Tab-separated table of C-alpha atoms in Angstrom:
chain	number	residue	atom	x	y	z
A	1	MET	CA	191.429	93.686	111.063
A	2	SER	CA	188.400	95.848	111.908
A	3	ILE	CA	188.783	99.331	113.357
A	4	THR	CA	188.399	99.413	117.146
A	5	PRO	CA	187.083	102.784	118.359
A	6	ILE	CA	187.104	101.538	121.958
A	7	VAL	CA	190.478	100.782	123.539
A	8	GLN	CA	190.370	99.051	126.917
A	9	PHE	CA	193.214	98.765	129.400
A	10	GLY	CA	192.724	95.774	131.672
A	11	THR	CA	191.797	92.120	131.194
A	12	SER	CA	190.074	91.541	134.552
A	13	ARG	CA	187.141	89.205	134.940
A	14	PHE	CA	185.183	92.257	136.118
A	15	LEU	CA	185.541	94.004	132.767
A	16	GLN	CA	184.769	90.753	130.954
A	17	ALA	CA	181.397	90.493	132.732
A	18	HIS	CA	180.680	94.224	132.797
A	19	ALA	CA	181.675	96.706	130.064
A	20	ASP	CA	182.705	94.056	127.525
A	21	LEU	CA	179.413	92.201	127.971
A	22	PHE	CA	177.329	95.389	127.717
A	23	ILE	CA	179.108	96.441	124.521
A	24	SER	CA	178.713	92.940	123.071
A	25	GLU	CA	174.955	92.976	123.669
A	26	ALA	CA	174.700	96.514	122.282
A	27	LEU	CA	176.649	95.587	119.140
A	28	GLU	CA	174.020	92.938	118.404
A	29	ARG	CA	171.387	95.695	118.506
A	30	GLY	CA	173.491	98.192	116.575
A	31	THR	CA	173.727	100.552	119.560
A	32	ALA	CA	177.460	100.410	120.374
A	33	LEU	CA	180.242	102.656	119.169
A	34	GLY	CA	182.135	99.641	117.845
A	35	PRO	CA	184.310	96.698	118.892
A	36	ILE	CA	187.056	96.748	121.499
A	37	CYS	CA	190.819	96.471	121.427
A	38	VAL	CA	191.842	95.051	124.811
A	39	VAL	CA	195.307	96.020	126.024
A	40	GLN	CA	197.156	94.177	128.742
A	41	SER	CA	199.243	96.801	130.509
A	42	SER	CA	200.850	94.658	133.207
A	43	GLY	CA	203.032	92.605	130.857
A	44	ASN	CA	202.221	89.458	132.839
A	45	ALA	CA	203.269	86.568	130.580
A	46	GLU	CA	201.094	84.124	132.540
A	47	ARG	CA	197.984	85.894	131.208
A	48	ALA	CA	198.908	85.473	127.537
A	49	ARG	CA	196.445	82.574	127.167
A	50	ARG	CA	193.635	84.730	128.537
A	51	LEU	CA	194.548	87.553	126.187
A	52	SER	CA	194.257	85.267	123.169
A	53	ALA	CA	190.964	83.755	124.350
A	54	LEU	CA	189.318	87.153	124.808
A	55	SER	CA	189.345	87.814	121.069
A	56	ALA	CA	188.434	84.303	119.900
A	57	PRO	CA	185.893	84.474	117.031
A	58	GLU	CA	183.372	82.441	119.026
A	59	GLY	CA	183.701	84.794	121.992
A	60	TYR	CA	184.033	83.802	125.628
A	61	PRO	CA	181.363	82.752	128.160
A	62	VAL	CA	179.842	84.775	130.976
A	63	ARG	CA	177.566	82.919	133.363
A	64	ILE	CA	174.943	85.017	135.157
A	65	GLU	CA	173.671	83.429	138.352
A	66	GLY	CA	171.759	84.826	141.279
A	67	ILE	CA	168.539	86.326	142.571
A	68	GLU	CA	166.600	89.067	140.830
A	69	GLY	CA	163.227	90.177	142.127
A	70	ARG	CA	163.299	87.195	144.516
A	71	ARG	CA	163.530	84.907	141.467
A	72	ALA	CA	166.459	82.599	140.691
A	73	ILE	CA	168.383	83.540	137.541
A	74	SER	CA	170.880	81.269	135.776
A	75	PHE	CA	172.003	81.482	132.168
A	76	GLU	CA	175.136	81.708	130.035
A	77	THR	CA	175.908	84.149	127.265
A	78	ARG	CA	178.900	84.763	125.040
A	79	VAL	CA	180.827	88.002	124.659
A	80	THR	CA	182.027	88.830	121.151
A	81	SER	CA	182.866	92.528	121.456
A	82	VAL	CA	186.654	92.081	121.683
A	83	ALA	CA	188.101	92.280	118.169
A	84	ARG	CA	191.794	92.187	119.068
A	85	THR	CA	194.145	92.008	122.021
A	86	LEU	CA	197.584	93.530	122.501
A	87	SER	CA	200.151	93.986	125.257
A	88	THR	CA	202.101	97.126	126.112
A	89	ALA	CA	205.120	94.908	126.777
A	90	ASP	CA	205.207	93.584	123.192
A	91	ASP	CA	202.989	95.793	121.038
A	92	PHE	CA	203.446	99.391	122.167
A	93	PRO	CA	204.070	100.827	118.663
A	94	GLU	CA	200.825	99.268	117.352
A	95	ILE	CA	198.898	100.389	120.445
A	96	SER	CA	200.251	103.909	119.882
A	97	ARG	CA	199.001	103.809	116.279
A	98	ILE	CA	195.546	102.650	117.316
A	99	VAL	CA	195.244	105.310	120.024
A	100	ALA	CA	196.519	107.968	117.601
A	101	GLU	CA	194.341	107.004	114.634
A	102	GLU	CA	191.354	104.875	115.668
A	103	ALA	CA	190.428	105.356	119.316
A	104	GLU	CA	187.425	107.449	120.273
A	105	ILE	CA	187.039	106.195	123.839
A	106	ILE	CA	189.621	104.696	126.194
A	107	LEU	CA	188.324	102.520	129.060
A	108	SER	CA	190.344	101.198	131.965
A	109	ASN	CA	190.149	99.004	135.024
A	110	THR	CA	193.746	98.363	135.999
A	111	GLY	CA	193.223	97.706	139.720
A	112	ASP	CA	194.643	99.591	142.680
A	113	ALA	CA	198.229	98.746	141.725
A	114	GLY	CA	197.856	100.181	138.239
A	115	TRP	CA	197.589	103.770	139.476
A	116	VAL	CA	200.487	103.640	141.954
A	117	GLN	CA	203.252	106.005	140.879
A	118	LYS	CA	206.461	104.341	139.709
A	119	PRO	CA	210.033	105.656	139.395
A	120	ALA	CA	209.808	105.113	135.622
A	121	ASP	CA	206.912	107.593	135.364
A	122	THR	CA	209.377	110.495	135.057
A	123	MET	CA	211.221	109.007	132.070
A	124	PRO	CA	210.908	111.033	128.823
A	125	ALA	CA	209.799	108.028	126.745
A	126	PHE	CA	207.550	105.013	127.311
A	127	HIS	CA	208.825	102.269	129.593
A	128	GLN	CA	206.958	99.098	130.546
A	129	GLU	CA	207.591	99.717	134.253
A	130	MET	CA	205.471	102.884	134.185
A	131	SER	CA	202.125	103.162	135.991
A	132	TYR	CA	198.941	103.139	133.935
A	133	PRO	CA	198.525	106.965	134.080
A	134	ALA	CA	202.072	107.377	132.717
A	135	LYS	CA	201.534	104.825	129.937
A	136	LEU	CA	198.287	106.566	129.034
A	137	THR	CA	200.110	109.898	128.940
A	138	HIS	CA	202.620	108.632	126.374
A	139	LEU	CA	199.863	107.121	124.241
A	140	LEU	CA	198.001	110.420	124.295
A	141	LEU	CA	201.259	112.145	123.367
A	142	ALA	CA	201.331	109.977	120.223
A	143	ARG	CA	197.778	111.129	119.413
A	144	PHE	CA	198.741	114.768	120.026
A	145	ARG	CA	201.687	114.466	117.649
A	146	ALA	CA	199.441	112.820	115.025
A	147	GLY	CA	197.095	115.797	114.876
A	148	GLY	CA	195.450	115.838	118.290
A	149	LYS	CA	191.872	114.780	117.584
A	150	PRO	CA	189.697	115.038	120.739
A	151	ILE	CA	189.240	111.815	122.706
A	152	GLN	CA	187.298	110.618	125.759
A	153	ILE	CA	188.886	108.781	128.714
A	154	MET	CA	186.599	106.638	130.911
A	155	PRO	CA	188.301	104.995	133.898
A	156	THR	CA	186.174	102.512	135.878
A	157	GLU	CA	188.606	101.956	138.750
A	158	LEU	CA	187.028	102.254	142.207
A	159	VAL	CA	188.528	105.665	142.890
A	160	ALA	CA	186.368	108.599	143.986
A	161	GLN	CA	185.940	111.004	141.050
A	162	ASN	CA	188.072	108.619	138.996
A	163	GLY	CA	188.016	110.690	135.806
A	164	THR	CA	188.988	113.906	137.571
A	165	THR	CA	191.724	112.112	139.508
A	166	LEU	CA	193.176	110.452	136.394
A	167	ARG	CA	193.131	113.790	134.557
A	168	GLN	CA	195.219	115.392	137.303
A	169	LEU	CA	197.736	112.536	137.233
A	170	VAL	CA	198.085	112.606	133.443
A	171	ILE	CA	198.502	116.382	133.190
A	172	ALA	CA	201.136	116.334	135.948
A	173	ILE	CA	203.136	113.743	133.979
A	174	ALA	CA	202.591	115.626	130.705
A	175	ARG	CA	203.814	119.081	131.775
A	176	PRO	CA	207.550	118.225	131.804
A	177	LEU	CA	207.156	116.636	128.354
A	178	SER	CA	205.542	119.591	126.566
A	179	ASP	CA	203.542	122.657	127.577
A	180	ASP	CA	201.569	122.459	124.305
A	181	PHE	CA	200.758	118.817	124.994
A	182	ALA	CA	199.571	119.594	128.528
A	183	GLU	CA	197.406	122.415	127.174
A	184	TRP	CA	195.849	120.048	124.609
A	185	LEU	CA	195.098	117.521	127.335
A	186	GLY	CA	193.272	120.146	129.330
A	187	ARG	CA	191.323	121.382	126.312
A	188	ASP	CA	190.567	118.434	124.004
A	189	VAL	CA	190.744	115.309	126.170
A	190	MET	CA	187.619	114.599	128.218
A	191	PHE	CA	188.053	112.595	131.413
A	192	VAL	CA	184.706	111.175	132.573
A	193	ASN	CA	183.760	110.184	136.132
A	194	SER	CA	181.867	106.922	136.556
A	195	LEU	CA	180.950	104.317	139.147
A	196	VAL	CA	180.664	100.599	138.397
A	197	ASP	CA	178.917	97.947	140.437
A	198	ARG	CA	178.653	94.217	139.819
A	199	ILE	CA	179.892	91.307	141.920
A	200	VAL	CA	181.919	89.003	139.673
A	201	SER	CA	182.583	86.002	141.847
A	202	GLU	CA	184.967	83.804	139.890
A	203	PRO	CA	186.856	83.507	136.599
A	204	LEU	CA	186.343	80.918	133.901
A	205	GLU	CA	189.369	79.599	132.052
A	206	PRO	CA	190.925	80.633	129.783
A	207	ALA	CA	188.543	83.614	129.615
A	208	GLY	CA	185.104	84.366	130.990
A	209	ALA	CA	183.494	84.855	134.390
A	210	VAL	CA	180.601	84.131	136.735
A	211	ALA	CA	178.635	87.220	137.786
A	212	GLU	CA	175.479	88.231	139.607
A	213	PRO	CA	172.442	89.552	137.676
A	214	TYR	CA	172.735	93.055	139.128
A	215	ALA	CA	174.909	95.443	137.126
A	216	LEU	CA	175.397	99.197	137.027
A	217	TRP	CA	177.632	101.579	135.114
A	218	ALA	CA	176.710	105.064	136.332
A	219	ILE	CA	178.323	107.789	134.209
A	220	GLU	CA	178.390	111.416	135.281
A	221	ASP	CA	176.952	113.689	132.625
A	222	CYS	CA	179.144	116.369	131.101
A	223	PRO	CA	179.105	118.482	127.911
A	224	GLY	CA	179.997	116.422	124.858
A	225	LEU	CA	179.679	113.067	126.632
A	226	ARG	CA	179.712	110.010	124.336
A	227	LEU	CA	178.586	106.598	125.524
A	228	PRO	CA	180.420	103.450	124.389
A	229	CYS	CA	177.027	101.784	124.123
A	230	LYS	CA	173.366	102.011	124.997
A	231	HIS	CA	172.442	99.373	127.567
A	232	PRO	CA	169.983	99.073	130.491
A	233	ALA	CA	172.901	98.869	132.949
A	234	VAL	CA	174.465	102.080	131.616
A	235	GLN	CA	172.925	105.116	133.298
A	236	VAL	CA	173.873	108.748	132.776
A	237	VAL	CA	173.404	110.716	136.000
A	238	ARG	CA	173.640	114.417	136.751
A	239	SER	CA	175.948	113.700	139.677
A	240	LEU	CA	177.474	110.545	141.101
A	241	GLU	CA	176.916	111.763	144.663
A	242	GLN	CA	173.597	109.956	145.173
A	243	THR	CA	174.795	106.778	143.448
A	244	GLU	CA	177.935	106.692	145.591
A	245	ALA	CA	175.884	107.272	148.763
A	246	LEU	CA	173.537	104.372	147.996
A	247	LYS	CA	176.391	101.977	147.282
A	248	LEU	CA	178.599	103.027	150.203
A	249	TYR	CA	175.943	103.470	152.885
A	250	ILE	CA	173.670	100.538	151.989
A	251	LEU	CA	175.614	97.836	150.131
A	252	ASN	CA	179.061	98.403	151.642
A	253	LEU	CA	177.713	99.363	155.086
A	254	GLY	CA	175.593	96.218	155.115
A	255	HIS	CA	178.573	94.045	154.239
A	256	SER	CA	180.633	95.512	157.072
A	257	TYR	CA	177.740	95.237	159.540
A	258	LEU	CA	177.330	91.544	158.737
A	259	VAL	CA	181.082	90.952	159.014
A	260	ASP	CA	181.278	92.789	162.331
A	261	GLY	CA	178.735	90.426	163.862
A	262	TRP	CA	180.535	87.449	162.328
A	263	LEU	CA	183.843	88.557	163.851
A	264	ARG	CA	182.207	89.012	167.264
A	265	ARG	CA	181.057	85.403	166.997
A	266	ASP	CA	184.683	84.349	166.389
A	267	ARG	CA	184.012	83.729	162.685
A	268	LYS	CA	181.705	80.835	163.492
A	269	GLY	CA	178.745	79.540	161.528
A	270	ALA	CA	179.433	80.967	158.085
A	271	GLU	CA	181.999	81.300	155.318
A	272	TYR	CA	180.106	83.329	152.730
A	273	VAL	CA	177.681	86.264	152.876
A	274	ARG	CA	174.945	83.940	151.614
A	275	ASP	CA	175.479	81.706	154.678
A	276	LEU	CA	174.622	84.575	157.017
A	277	MET	CA	171.624	85.608	154.940
A	278	SER	CA	170.238	82.079	155.150
A	279	GLN	CA	169.995	82.487	158.937
A	280	PRO	CA	166.565	84.062	159.661
A	281	ALA	CA	167.735	85.927	162.773
A	282	VAL	CA	170.698	87.506	160.972
A	283	ARG	CA	168.633	88.551	157.970
A	284	ALA	CA	165.896	90.012	160.186
A	285	GLU	CA	168.506	91.971	162.153
A	286	LEU	CA	169.971	93.459	158.966
A	287	GLU	CA	166.531	94.356	157.604
A	288	ASP	CA	165.684	96.056	160.900
A	289	LEU	CA	168.974	97.985	160.852
A	290	TYR	CA	168.249	99.256	157.359
A	291	ALA	CA	164.695	100.263	158.325
A	292	ARG	CA	165.467	101.984	161.646
A	293	GLU	CA	168.997	103.371	161.320
A	294	VAL	CA	169.840	103.701	157.623
A	295	LEU	CA	166.667	104.536	155.705
A	296	PRO	CA	165.808	107.637	157.821
A	297	GLY	CA	169.040	109.271	156.658
A	298	PHE	CA	168.108	108.799	153.009
A	299	GLU	CA	164.543	109.981	153.643
A	300	VAL	CA	165.784	113.259	155.121
A	301	ALA	CA	168.097	113.611	152.100
A	302	GLY	CA	165.096	113.229	149.771
A	303	MET	CA	166.247	109.789	148.585
A	304	GLY	CA	163.769	107.591	150.467
A	305	SER	CA	162.188	105.807	147.489
A	306	GLU	CA	165.568	105.200	145.827
A	307	ALA	CA	166.982	103.818	149.075
A	308	LYS	CA	164.038	101.465	149.656
A	309	HIS	CA	164.454	99.983	146.196
A	310	TYR	CA	168.223	99.714	146.608
A	311	ILE	CA	167.816	97.973	149.971
A	312	GLU	CA	165.512	95.371	148.397
A	313	THR	CA	168.012	94.804	145.594
A	314	THR	CA	170.889	94.584	148.073
A	315	LEU	CA	169.127	91.921	150.142
A	316	ASP	CA	168.658	89.860	146.964
A	317	ARG	CA	172.340	90.299	146.116
A	318	PHE	CA	173.452	89.273	149.612
A	319	SER	CA	171.223	86.176	149.400
A	320	ASN	CA	172.617	85.016	146.059
A	321	PRO	CA	172.948	81.212	146.494
A	322	TYR	CA	175.590	80.964	143.741
A	323	LEU	CA	177.904	83.738	144.850
A	324	GLU	CA	181.052	82.738	146.725
A	325	HIS	CA	181.555	86.087	148.443
A	326	ARG	CA	183.858	85.267	151.344
A	327	LEU	CA	183.343	87.030	154.669
A	328	SER	CA	187.092	86.807	155.288
A	329	ASP	CA	187.698	88.898	152.149
A	330	ILE	CA	185.278	91.605	153.292
A	331	ALA	CA	186.875	91.515	156.764
A	332	GLN	CA	190.224	92.705	155.422
A	333	ASN	CA	191.043	96.217	156.734
A	334	HIS	CA	187.854	95.996	158.803
A	335	PRO	CA	188.452	99.009	161.124
A	336	GLU	CA	189.184	101.312	158.182
A	337	LYS	CA	186.125	100.044	156.312
A	338	LEU	CA	183.951	100.732	159.376
A	339	ARG	CA	185.188	104.321	159.459
A	340	ARG	CA	184.619	104.846	155.718
A	341	ARG	CA	181.220	103.178	155.711
A	342	ILE	CA	179.550	103.415	159.129
A	343	GLY	CA	181.469	106.411	160.497
A	344	ALA	CA	181.033	108.398	157.284
A	345	PHE	CA	177.322	107.515	157.183
A	346	LEU	CA	176.774	108.756	160.739
A	347	ASP	CA	178.501	112.030	159.832
A	348	TRP	CA	176.463	112.222	156.601
A	349	SER	CA	173.260	111.736	158.617
A	350	VAL	CA	174.149	114.467	161.130
A	351	GLU	CA	174.917	116.905	158.313
A	352	ARG	CA	171.407	116.326	156.951
A	353	GLY	CA	169.703	116.770	160.317
A	354	VAL	CA	168.675	113.167	161.017
A	355	MET	CA	167.108	113.034	164.485
A	356	VAL	CA	166.516	109.276	164.934
A	357	ARG	CA	168.806	107.238	167.144
A	358	GLN	CA	171.350	104.937	165.461
A	359	PRO	CA	172.507	102.880	168.479
A	360	ARG	CA	173.828	99.780	166.685
A	361	LEU	CA	175.918	101.710	164.200
A	362	SER	CA	177.203	104.072	166.901
A	363	GLU	CA	178.101	101.180	169.184
A	364	ILE	CA	180.149	99.466	166.471
A	365	LEU	CA	182.073	102.655	165.744
A	366	ASN	CA	182.675	103.344	169.436
A	367	THR	CA	184.021	99.827	169.927
A	368	VAL	CA	186.511	100.321	167.122
A	369	ALA	CA	187.671	103.624	168.609
A	370	GLN	CA	188.062	102.112	172.092
A	371	THR	CA	189.979	99.138	170.733
A	372	GLU	CA	192.440	101.400	168.911
A	373	VAL	CA	192.967	103.576	172.002
A	374	SER	CA	193.738	100.528	174.152
A	375	GLN	CA	196.285	99.139	171.689
């Protein structure tokens, strides 16, 4: 069995069509750190077939379909970066050995549930019912006891400042176990912040996925940073602030703006985002919103050219004829999303001294506030 310097927690279709694909393509060019050991941390027996298929010698398929530069893209590739697969429920001693002896980078995408604190997190030894941060803590404890070589942790979960947040969780769990261990974590374990972006619309069985052409893995620069691979989608940035602003206030804001209009029309006339974008009046309205109410904020912030390009890319992504991106999914927790996307953008604009009127965005936010007061 080959050495796997990259250990990945999570078997999601997102990772299959994102980090695993990038590393696979980089391995072919000789620009990746090495192959991956994928670890299933949930212990879900129903996913055993997927786990086996991920490391099949022939790889697994990823189908890329969508619009790029107003041109239709459709092709299939195979991912061969996964050298072995293990489960914390059955293979914890071997996973501990790999993390202690082989791992140089640990990736994760365990979903929202993976980070939720569990009663088992306070136990002095590993237990399968622990959260991902607690399981990671005990694996790092094994590395510490084996000599404590430095290691890099790269979460990709959609949590603001995900590396910093995970570091705080791990050190809090580590302190009751050993002061020396907690000190080592703070000194020799690097937790890296990153932001990932790719719409992966559906899984393929037993492993594989369908994804859009657009892909981004923005990694915040820090002293001693190591990349798992060199790839066009992997970008090292000085700060994630601008990247987060573009995604939240253009892509996510646009989604919620489209959904708000759809809800006001009693969910009629569309099921997917692409259905709305195929309606000329709806598309023109969104383009006008971006031009008159969104772009001025980015121009004042000195990000006008970046925002214009991102808006063009976003319109292509929304128009993807292959992507089954359900409006009903985006509509979940709609009021809270409006506050985090539209409300936060209006505040962000005021802080930067934007003087233009933003009547449509303000009206949507006011309606939400009035509805909540009346309830």
